[in-house]
Coordinates of C-alpha atoms in Angstrom, one line a residue:
Chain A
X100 CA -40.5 286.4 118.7
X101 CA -38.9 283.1 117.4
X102 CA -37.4 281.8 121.4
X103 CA -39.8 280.4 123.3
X104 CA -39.6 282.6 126.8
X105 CA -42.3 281.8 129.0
X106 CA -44.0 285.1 129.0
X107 CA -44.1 287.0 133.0
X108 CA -47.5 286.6 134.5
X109 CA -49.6 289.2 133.5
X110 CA -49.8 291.6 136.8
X111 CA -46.7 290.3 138.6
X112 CA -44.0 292.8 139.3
X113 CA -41.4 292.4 139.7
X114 CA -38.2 293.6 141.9
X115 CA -35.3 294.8 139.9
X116 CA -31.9 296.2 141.7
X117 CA -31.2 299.8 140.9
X118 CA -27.8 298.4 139.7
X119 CA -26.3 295.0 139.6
X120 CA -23.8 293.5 142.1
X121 CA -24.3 296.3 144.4
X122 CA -26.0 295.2 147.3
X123 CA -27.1 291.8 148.7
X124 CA -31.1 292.2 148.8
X125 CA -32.2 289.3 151.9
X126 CA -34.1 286.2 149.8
X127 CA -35.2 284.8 153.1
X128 CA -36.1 286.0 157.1
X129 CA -32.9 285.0 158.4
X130 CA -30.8 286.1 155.5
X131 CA -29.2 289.6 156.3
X132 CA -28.9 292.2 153.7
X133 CA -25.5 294.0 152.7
X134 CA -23.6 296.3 150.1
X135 CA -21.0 295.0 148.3
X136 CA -17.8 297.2 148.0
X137 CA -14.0 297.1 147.9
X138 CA -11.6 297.2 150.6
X139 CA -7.4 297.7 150.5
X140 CA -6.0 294.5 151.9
X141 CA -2.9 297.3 152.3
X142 CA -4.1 299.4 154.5
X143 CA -7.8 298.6 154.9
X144 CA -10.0 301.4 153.1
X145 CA -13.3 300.7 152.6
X146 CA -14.9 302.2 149.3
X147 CA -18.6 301.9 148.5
X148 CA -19.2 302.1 145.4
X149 CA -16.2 299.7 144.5
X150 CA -13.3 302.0 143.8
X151 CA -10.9 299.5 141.4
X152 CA -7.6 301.6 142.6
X153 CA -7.3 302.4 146.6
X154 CA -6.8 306.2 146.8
X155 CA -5.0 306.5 149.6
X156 CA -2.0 303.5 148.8
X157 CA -2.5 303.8 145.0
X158 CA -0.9 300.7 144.0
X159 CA -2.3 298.6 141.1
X160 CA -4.0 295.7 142.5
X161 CA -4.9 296.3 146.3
X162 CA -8.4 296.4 146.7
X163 CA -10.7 293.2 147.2
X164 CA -14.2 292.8 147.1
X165 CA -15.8 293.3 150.9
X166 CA -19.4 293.4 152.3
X167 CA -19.8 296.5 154.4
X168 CA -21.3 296.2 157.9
X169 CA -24.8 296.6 158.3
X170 CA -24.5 299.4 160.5
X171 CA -23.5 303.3 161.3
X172 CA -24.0 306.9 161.7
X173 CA -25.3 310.0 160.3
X174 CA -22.8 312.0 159.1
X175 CA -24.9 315.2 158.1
X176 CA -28.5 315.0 156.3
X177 CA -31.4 317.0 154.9
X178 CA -34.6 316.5 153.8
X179 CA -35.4 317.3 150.2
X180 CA -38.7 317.7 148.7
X181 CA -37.4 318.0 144.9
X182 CA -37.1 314.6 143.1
X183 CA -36.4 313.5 139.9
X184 CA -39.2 312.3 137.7
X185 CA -40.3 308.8 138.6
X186 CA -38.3 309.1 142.7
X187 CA -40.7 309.9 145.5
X188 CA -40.5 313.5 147.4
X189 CA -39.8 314.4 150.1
X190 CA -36.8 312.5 150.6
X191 CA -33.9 312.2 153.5
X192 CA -30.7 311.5 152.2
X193 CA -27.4 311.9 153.8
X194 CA -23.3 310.9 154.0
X195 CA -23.3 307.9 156.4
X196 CA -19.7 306.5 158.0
X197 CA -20.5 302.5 158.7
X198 CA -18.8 301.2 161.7
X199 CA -16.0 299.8 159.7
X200 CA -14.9 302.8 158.6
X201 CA -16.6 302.6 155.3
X202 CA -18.5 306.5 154.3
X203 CA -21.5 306.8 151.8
X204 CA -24.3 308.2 150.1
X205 CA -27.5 307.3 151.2
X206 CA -31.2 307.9 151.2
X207 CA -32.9 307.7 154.8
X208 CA -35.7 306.0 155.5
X209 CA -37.8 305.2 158.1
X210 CA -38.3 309.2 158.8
X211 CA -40.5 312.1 158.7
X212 CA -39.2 314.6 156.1
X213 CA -40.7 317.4 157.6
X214 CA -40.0 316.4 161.2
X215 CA -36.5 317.9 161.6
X216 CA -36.1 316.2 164.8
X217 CA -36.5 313.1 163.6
X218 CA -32.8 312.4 163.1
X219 CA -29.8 314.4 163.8
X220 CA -26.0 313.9 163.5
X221 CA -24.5 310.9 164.9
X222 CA -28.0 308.9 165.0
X223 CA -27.2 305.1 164.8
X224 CA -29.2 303.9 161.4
X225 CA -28.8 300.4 159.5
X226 CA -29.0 299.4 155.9
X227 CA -31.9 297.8 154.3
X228 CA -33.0 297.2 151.0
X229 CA -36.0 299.1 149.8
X230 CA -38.4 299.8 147.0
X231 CA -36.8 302.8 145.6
X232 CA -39.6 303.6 143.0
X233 CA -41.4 302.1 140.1
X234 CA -40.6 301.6 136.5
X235 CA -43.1 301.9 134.0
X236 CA -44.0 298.7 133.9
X237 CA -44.8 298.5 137.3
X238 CA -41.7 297.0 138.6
X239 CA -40.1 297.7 141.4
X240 CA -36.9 299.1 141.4
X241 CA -34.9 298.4 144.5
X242 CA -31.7 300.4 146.2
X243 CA -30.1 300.3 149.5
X244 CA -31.5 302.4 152.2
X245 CA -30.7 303.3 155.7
X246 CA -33.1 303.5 159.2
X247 CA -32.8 304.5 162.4
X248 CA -32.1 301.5 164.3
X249 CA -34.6 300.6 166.8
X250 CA -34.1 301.9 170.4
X251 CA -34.3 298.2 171.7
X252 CA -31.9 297.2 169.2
X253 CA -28.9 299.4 169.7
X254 CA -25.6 297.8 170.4
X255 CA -27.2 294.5 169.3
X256 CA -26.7 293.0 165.7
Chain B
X246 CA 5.0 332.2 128.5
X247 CA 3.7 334.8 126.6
X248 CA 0.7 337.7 128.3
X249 CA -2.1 336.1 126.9
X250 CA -5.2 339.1 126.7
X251 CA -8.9 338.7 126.2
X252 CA -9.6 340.9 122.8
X253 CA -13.6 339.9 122.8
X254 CA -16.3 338.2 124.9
X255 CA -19.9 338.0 123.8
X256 CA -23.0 335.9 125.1
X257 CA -26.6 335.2 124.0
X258 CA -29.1 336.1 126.6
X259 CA -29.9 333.1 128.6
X260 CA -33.4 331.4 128.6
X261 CA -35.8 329.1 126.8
X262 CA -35.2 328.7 123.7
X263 CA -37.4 325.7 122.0
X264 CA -37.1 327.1 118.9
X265 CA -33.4 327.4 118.6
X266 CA -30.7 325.1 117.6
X267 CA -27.3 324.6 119.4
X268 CA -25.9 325.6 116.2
X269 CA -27.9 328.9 116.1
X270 CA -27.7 329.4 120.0
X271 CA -23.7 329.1 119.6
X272 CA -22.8 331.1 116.4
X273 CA -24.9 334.7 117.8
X274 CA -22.4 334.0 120.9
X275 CA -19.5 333.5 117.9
X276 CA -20.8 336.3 116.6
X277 CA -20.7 338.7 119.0
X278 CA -17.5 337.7 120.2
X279 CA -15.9 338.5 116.9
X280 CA -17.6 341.3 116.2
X281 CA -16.4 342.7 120.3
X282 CA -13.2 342.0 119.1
X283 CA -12.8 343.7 115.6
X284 CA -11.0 340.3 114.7
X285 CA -11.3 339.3 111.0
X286 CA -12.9 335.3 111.9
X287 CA -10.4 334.2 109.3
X288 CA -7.4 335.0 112.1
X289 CA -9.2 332.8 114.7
X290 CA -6.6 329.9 114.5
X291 CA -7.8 327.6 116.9
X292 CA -11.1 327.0 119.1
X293 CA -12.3 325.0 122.1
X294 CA -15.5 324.2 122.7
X295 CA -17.5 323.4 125.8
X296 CA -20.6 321.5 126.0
X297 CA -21.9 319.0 128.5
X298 CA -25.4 318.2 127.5
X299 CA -25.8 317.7 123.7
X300 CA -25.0 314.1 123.4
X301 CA -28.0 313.6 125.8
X302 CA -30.4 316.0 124.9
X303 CA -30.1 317.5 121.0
X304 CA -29.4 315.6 117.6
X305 CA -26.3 316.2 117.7
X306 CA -24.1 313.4 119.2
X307 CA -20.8 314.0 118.5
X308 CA -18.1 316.6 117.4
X309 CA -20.3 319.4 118.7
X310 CA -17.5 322.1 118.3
X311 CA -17.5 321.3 114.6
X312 CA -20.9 321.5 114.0
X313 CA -21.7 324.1 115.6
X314 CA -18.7 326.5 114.3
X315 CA -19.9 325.6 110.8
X316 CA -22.5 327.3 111.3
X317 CA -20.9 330.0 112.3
X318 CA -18.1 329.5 108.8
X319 CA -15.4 328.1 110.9
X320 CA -14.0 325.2 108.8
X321 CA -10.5 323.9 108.9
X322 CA -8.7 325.0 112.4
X323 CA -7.9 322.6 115.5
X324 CA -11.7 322.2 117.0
X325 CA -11.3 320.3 120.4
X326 CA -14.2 319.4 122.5
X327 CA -14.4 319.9 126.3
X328 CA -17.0 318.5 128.6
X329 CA -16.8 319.3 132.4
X330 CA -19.9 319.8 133.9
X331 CA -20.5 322.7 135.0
X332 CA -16.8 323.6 134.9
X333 CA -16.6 323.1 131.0
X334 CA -16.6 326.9 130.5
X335 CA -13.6 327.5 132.0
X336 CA -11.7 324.6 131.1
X337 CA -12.5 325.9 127.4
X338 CA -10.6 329.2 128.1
X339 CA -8.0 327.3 130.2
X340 CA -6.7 325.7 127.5
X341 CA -7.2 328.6 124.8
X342 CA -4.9 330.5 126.8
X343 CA -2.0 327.8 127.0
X344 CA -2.6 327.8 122.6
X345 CA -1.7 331.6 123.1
X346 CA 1.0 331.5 126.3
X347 CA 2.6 328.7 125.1
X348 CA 3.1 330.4 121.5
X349 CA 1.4 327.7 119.6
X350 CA -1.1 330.5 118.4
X351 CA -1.6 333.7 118.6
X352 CA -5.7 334.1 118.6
X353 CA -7.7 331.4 120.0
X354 CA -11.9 331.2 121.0
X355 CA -13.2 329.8 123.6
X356 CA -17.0 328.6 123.2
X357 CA -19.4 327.4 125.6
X358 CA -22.8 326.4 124.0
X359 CA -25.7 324.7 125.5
X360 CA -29.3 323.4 125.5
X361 CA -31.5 321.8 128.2
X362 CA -34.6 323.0 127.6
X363 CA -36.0 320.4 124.8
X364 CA -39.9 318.8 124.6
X365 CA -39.4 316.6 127.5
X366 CA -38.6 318.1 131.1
X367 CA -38.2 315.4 132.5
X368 CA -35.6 314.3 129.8
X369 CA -33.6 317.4 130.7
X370 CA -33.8 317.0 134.8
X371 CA -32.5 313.6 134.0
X372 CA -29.5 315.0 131.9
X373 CA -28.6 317.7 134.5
X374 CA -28.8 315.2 137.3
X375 CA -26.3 312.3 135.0
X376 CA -23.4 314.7 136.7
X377 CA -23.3 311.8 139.6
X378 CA -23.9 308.2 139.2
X379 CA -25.6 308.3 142.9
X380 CA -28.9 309.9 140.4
X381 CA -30.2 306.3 140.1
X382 CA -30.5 306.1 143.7
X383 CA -32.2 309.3 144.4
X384 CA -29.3 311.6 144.9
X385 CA -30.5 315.6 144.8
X386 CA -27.8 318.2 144.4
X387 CA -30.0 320.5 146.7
X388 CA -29.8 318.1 149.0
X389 CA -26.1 317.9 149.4
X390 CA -25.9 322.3 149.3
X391 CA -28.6 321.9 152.2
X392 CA -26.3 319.9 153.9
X393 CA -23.6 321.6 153.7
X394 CA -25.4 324.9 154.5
X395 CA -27.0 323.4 157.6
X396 CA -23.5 323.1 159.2
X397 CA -22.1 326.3 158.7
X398 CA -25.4 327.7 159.7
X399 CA -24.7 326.0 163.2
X400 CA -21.4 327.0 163.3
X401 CA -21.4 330.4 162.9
X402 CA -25.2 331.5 163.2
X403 CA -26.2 331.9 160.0
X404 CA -29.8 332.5 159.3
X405 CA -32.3 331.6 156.1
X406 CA -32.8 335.6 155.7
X407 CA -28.9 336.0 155.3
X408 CA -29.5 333.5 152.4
X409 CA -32.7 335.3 151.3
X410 CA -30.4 338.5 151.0
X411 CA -28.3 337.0 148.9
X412 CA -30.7 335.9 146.5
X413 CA -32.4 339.4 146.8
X414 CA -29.1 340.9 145.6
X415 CA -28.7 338.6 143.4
X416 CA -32.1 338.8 141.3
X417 CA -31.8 342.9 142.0
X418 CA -28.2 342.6 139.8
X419 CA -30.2 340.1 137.4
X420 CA -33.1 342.7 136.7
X421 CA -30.2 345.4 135.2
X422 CA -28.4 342.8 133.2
X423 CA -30.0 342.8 129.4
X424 CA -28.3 338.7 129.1
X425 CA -30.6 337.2 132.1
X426 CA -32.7 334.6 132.3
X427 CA -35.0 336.5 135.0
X428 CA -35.0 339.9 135.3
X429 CA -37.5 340.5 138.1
X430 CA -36.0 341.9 141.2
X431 CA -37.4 339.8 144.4
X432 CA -37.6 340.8 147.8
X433 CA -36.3 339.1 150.9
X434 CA -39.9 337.8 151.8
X435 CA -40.6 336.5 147.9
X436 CA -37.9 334.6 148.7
X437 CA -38.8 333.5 151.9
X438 CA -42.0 332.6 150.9
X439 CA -41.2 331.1 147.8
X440 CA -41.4 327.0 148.3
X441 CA -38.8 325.3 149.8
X442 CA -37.1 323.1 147.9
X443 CA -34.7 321.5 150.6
X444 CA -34.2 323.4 153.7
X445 CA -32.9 326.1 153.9
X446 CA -33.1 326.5 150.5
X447 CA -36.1 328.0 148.7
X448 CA -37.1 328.0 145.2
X449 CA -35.9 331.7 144.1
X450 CA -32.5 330.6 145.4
X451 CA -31.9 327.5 143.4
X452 CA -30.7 328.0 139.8
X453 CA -32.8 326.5 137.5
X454 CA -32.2 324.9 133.4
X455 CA -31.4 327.8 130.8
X456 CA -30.4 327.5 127.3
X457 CA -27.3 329.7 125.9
X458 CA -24.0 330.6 124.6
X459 CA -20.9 332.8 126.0
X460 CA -17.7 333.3 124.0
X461 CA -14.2 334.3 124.6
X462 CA -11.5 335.5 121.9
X463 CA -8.0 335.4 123.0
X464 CA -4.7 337.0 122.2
X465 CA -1.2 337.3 122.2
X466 CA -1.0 341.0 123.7
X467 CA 1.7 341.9 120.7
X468 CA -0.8 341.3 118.3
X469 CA -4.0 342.6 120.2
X470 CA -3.6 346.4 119.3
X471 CA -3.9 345.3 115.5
X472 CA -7.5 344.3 116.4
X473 CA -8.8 346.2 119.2
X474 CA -8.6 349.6 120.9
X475 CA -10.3 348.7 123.8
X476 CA -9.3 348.5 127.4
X477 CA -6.7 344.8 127.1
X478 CA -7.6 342.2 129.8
X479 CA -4.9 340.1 130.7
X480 CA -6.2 336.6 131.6
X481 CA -3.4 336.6 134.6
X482 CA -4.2 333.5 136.2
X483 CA -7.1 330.7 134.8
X484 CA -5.8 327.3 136.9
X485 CA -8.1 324.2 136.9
X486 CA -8.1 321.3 139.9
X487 CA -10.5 318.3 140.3
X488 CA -11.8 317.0 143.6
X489 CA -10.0 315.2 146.0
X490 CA -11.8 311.9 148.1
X491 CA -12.0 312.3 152.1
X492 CA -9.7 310.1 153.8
X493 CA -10.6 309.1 157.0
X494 CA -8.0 310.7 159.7
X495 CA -6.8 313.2 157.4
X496 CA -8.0 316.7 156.5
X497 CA -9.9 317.6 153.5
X498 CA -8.8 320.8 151.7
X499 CA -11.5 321.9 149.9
X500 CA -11.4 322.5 145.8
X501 CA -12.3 326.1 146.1
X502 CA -9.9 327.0 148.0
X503 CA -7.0 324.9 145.8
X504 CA -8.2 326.2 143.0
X505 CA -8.1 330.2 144.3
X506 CA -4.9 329.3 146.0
X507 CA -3.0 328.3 142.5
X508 CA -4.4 330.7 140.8
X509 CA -3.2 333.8 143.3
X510 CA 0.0 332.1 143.4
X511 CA 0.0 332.1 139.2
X512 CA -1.3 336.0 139.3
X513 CA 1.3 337.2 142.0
X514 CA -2.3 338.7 143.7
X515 CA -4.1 337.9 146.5
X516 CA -7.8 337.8 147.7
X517 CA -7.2 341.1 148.9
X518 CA -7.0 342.5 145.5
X519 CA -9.9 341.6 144.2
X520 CA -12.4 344.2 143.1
X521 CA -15.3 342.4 141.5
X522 CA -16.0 338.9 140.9
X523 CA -18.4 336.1 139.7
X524 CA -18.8 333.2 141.7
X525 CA -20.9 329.7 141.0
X526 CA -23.9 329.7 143.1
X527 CA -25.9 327.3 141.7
X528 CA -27.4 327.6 145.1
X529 CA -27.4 331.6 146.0
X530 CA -26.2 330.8 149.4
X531 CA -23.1 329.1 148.5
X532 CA -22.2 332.6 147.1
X533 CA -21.3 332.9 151.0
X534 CA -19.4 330.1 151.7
X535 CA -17.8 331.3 148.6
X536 CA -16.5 334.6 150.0
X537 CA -14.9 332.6 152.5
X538 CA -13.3 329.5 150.1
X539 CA -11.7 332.4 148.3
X540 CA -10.6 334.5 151.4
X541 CA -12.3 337.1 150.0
X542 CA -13.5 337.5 154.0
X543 CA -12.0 335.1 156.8
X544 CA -14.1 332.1 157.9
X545 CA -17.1 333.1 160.1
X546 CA -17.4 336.5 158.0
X547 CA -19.6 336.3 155.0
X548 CA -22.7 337.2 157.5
X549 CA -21.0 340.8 157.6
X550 CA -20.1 340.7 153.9
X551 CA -24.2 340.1 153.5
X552 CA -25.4 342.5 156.7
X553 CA -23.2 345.4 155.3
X554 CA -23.7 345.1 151.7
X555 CA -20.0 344.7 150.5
X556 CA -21.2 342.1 148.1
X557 CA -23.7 344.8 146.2
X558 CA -22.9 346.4 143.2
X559 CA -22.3 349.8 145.3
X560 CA -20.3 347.9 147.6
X561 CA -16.4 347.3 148.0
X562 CA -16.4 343.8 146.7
X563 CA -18.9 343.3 144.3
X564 CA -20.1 339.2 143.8
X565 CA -22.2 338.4 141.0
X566 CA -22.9 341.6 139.5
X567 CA -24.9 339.8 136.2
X568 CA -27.2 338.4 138.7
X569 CA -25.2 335.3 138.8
X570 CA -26.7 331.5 138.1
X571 CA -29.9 331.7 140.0
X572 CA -31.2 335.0 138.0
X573 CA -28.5 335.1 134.9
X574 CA -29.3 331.0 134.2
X575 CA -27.3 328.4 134.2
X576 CA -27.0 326.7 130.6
X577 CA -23.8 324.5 132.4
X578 CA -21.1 324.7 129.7
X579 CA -21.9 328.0 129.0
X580 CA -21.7 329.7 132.7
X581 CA -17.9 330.1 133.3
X582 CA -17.9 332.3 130.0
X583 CA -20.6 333.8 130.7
X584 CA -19.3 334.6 134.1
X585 CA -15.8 335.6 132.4
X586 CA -17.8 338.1 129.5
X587 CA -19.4 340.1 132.6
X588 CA -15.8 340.6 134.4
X589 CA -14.3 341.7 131.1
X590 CA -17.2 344.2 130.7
X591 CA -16.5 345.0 134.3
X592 CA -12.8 346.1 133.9
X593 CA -13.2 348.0 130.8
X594 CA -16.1 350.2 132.8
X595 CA -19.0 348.6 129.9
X596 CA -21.2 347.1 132.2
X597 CA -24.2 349.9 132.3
X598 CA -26.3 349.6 135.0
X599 CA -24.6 346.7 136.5
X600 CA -20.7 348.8 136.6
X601 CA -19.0 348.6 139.8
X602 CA -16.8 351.3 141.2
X603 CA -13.6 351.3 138.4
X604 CA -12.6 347.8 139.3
X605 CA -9.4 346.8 138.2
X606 CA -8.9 343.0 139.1
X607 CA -11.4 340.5 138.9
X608 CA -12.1 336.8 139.5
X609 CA -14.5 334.1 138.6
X610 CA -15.1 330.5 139.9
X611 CA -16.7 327.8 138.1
X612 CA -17.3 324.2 139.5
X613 CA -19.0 321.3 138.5
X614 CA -19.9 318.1 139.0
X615 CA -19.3 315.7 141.7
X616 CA -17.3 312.4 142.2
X617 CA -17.4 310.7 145.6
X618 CA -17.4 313.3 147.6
X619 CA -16.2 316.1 146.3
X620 CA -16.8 318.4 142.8
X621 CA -15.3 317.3 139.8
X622 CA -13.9 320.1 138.8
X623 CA -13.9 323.9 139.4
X624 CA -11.6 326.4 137.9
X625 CA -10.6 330.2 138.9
X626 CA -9.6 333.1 136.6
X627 CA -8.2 336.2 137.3
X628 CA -8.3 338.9 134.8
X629 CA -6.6 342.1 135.2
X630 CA -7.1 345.4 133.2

């Protein structure tokens, strides 16, 4: 190789986003994390992923960049113990509708798969930002998440 | 528009085939298409073929109607590609029969070739999963059918062994058909026991990968007595939607039922007249929320359709008499072909083992995909004898 790249440590993983410019991943303790998607400065959908054309007004040009609230609810769930190769089973994953409206896909952590108890619809859960699994170099490759919120945390933020 | 009719259908059975090209997995289907038909190839004037995997998983990346239709001596007619998902199938035979309604043609194939299996499973799970971008994340289509099971199951008390019955039919109809990938009849409790792969689903309910080929030869149905002197199926309805996204506030109609609902309207039939069908379960128990998308029962029903056996092949409305995709296989571009091949050997009373009581209309549905949060596609067809 003719550039002169320092080389990466030997032994030091490290954290790589699932996908780019999808999530704000916290750099410090106080820093919050949050997804980055689109809303309709029309009439105010919220799209996560970023949809580029607001379904509901379709009219070129409506939709702006928006962070998503931190927070929401289970929409429906279920605990799967197929994964693709490399993704840890058993999983939760689930449709989540964030208290602004906003509704997504989302893997659920912070739960026992084979408790089915452990969450139900309508259970308050929060994003964070999560090892999602490992590449094969040992890095790891990080993706939103949501948790229950904590019992002592609820209507707090 | 001109009475478009289906002159041949043929298949290759569905399974692992390592040793076998695309090219060689889609000409036998060709093949036996033609050969059903009693067409000279040379009056094939136009062709659409459906594949949805190649580009990821064989050596061929491009054009894969032309390469594989020269190997089966096709050379110089319109060739256009169709990929979608699981839907490609249908869409293929969609737009053959506009060649032949519209008068553009008067014989067109439809071709839906593929091959998952290759040396590298994960490869291929990777391939079947790029249907969503949400894979990266962790996203597991038997995930989202549990989840959608789970709330119908609350709603209208519907147990795992309803599910497990469905499957049991299913792999009892897949044992007679010649063309499946699993021919084994299972019980309720093999299913029950088998392991579970996301609640309630188990693993002998969950379709699994499959390589193969289904074909369809249309024709004008002033021209189809020069070929043929078997029983003419009129492709009377084959109408294609994508998904919708979910508003908040406002109701979501879902595809299956938009789909079924143009394509009754197109066919001048309703649900009621439907006598045999083949329906995309790439879950078995979504064969029962099935029933219901198409009206073939009203909502709340399908436990009775299940309890009283009106789904079997003995029954009044037969569903997925080939075993459909959990015990037939599910090579994705090739199922709604597949799935159309068994009606039309339904309707002209050719289906052995498998034949239903003298059915005279029949339906498939073929989805695929999904975007947001809802399929991409799904397509019905009703064919009449």
């Amino acid at each position: 190789m003719s550039d002169k790249q320092a080389p990466e440590p030997a032994g030091a993983p490290r954290q790589i986003p699932a996908q780019e410019g999808l999530f704000h991943q916290p750099d410090s303790p106080d820093d919050q994390p949050y997804l980055i998607g689109n809303r309709c400065r029309e009439c105010g959908f919220v799209s996560f992923p970023k949809l580029i054309t607001c379904p509901r007004c379709i009219k070129k040009g409506t939709m702006e960049e928006y962070h998503l609230v931190r927070r929401g609810k289970v929409d429906m769930f279920a605990s799967c113990n197929a994964a693709l190769p490399g993704f840890k089973a058993p999983s939760v994953q689930g449709y989540i509708t964030l208290e602004d409206g906003g509704r997504l896909w989302s893997l659920i952590t912070g739960v026992d798969p084979d408790d089915v108890n452990a969450i139900k619809v309508g259970t308050e859960v929060e994003l964070v930002i999560e090892k999602l699994r490992e590449d094969a170099d040992g890095n790891e490759i990080m993706s939103y998440k949501f948790r229950p919120v904590a019992a002592d945390a609820k209507g707090k933020d | 528009m001109r009475d478009v009719v289906i002159i041949g259908v043929g298949m290759t059975r569905f399974g692992k085939w390592l040793d076998r090209s695309l090219s060689d997995i889609g000409q036998e289907a060709v093949w036996n298409a033609v050969e059903d038909a009693s067409v000279p190839p040379k009056d094939i004037q136009i062709a659409y073929v459906a594949n949805a995997m190649a580009i990821q998983l064989t050596d061929t990346k491009g054009t894969i109607g032309q390469h594989v239709l020269a190997q089966a001596g096709f050379f110089g007619i319109p060739i256009i590609n169709i990929e979608n998902a699981c839907s490609s199938g249908s869409t293929a035979l969609r737009n053959a029969c506009l060649e032949v309604s519209s008068g553009n043609y008067d014989v067109a194939l439809a071709l839906g070739v593929e091959k998952l299996f290759c040396d590298d499973t994960a490869k291929s799970a990777l391939a079947m999963a790029s249907g969503t971008p949400y894979a990266k994340f962790g996203f597991m289509f038997p995930a989202l059918y549990s989840m959608e099971l789970k709330n119908w199951m609350e709603k209208y008390n519907v147990t795992q062994t309803h599910f497990a019955k469905v499957a049991s039919k299913n792999s009892r109809n897949g044992s007679l058909n010649p063309n499946a990938q699993f021919q084994k009849a299972l019980s309720v409790e093999d299913i029950l026991n088998s392991r579970v792969i996301a609640y309630p689903l188990t693993l002998y309910m969950c379709s699994t990968m499959g390589d193969g080929a289904a074909a369809a030869i249309v024709c004008t149905r002033e021209k189809a007595r020069q070929y043929t002197s078997k029983p003419l199926i009129q492709v009377a309805a084959c109408e294609l939607v994508s998904g919708t996204i979910t508003l908040p506030g406002e109701p979501h109609v879902n595809l299956e039922k938009r789909a079924a609902a143009n394509a009754f309207a197109k066919a001048g039939l309703g649900p009621e007249d439907i006598n045999v069908a083949e329906v995309h379960d790439g879950m078995a128990p979504a064969e029962m929320l099935i029933y219901e998308k198409l009206g073939l029962c009203k909502e709340g029903e399908a436990t009775r359709l299940v309890d009283e056996g009106i789904t079997e092949i003995t029954g009044a409305i037969p569903v997925n008499p080939s075993g459909g995709l959990a015990a037939k296989g599910h090579p994705v571009a090739a199922t709604g072909l597949a799935q159309v091949a068994e009606i039309v050997w339904q309707l002209r009373g050719e289906a052995g083992p498998r034949q239903t009581k003298n059915p005279k209309v029949g339906l498939t549905e073929n989805a695929g995909g999904w975007v947001i949060d809802d399929n991409a596609a799904c397509a019905v067809t009703i064919l009449k004898r």
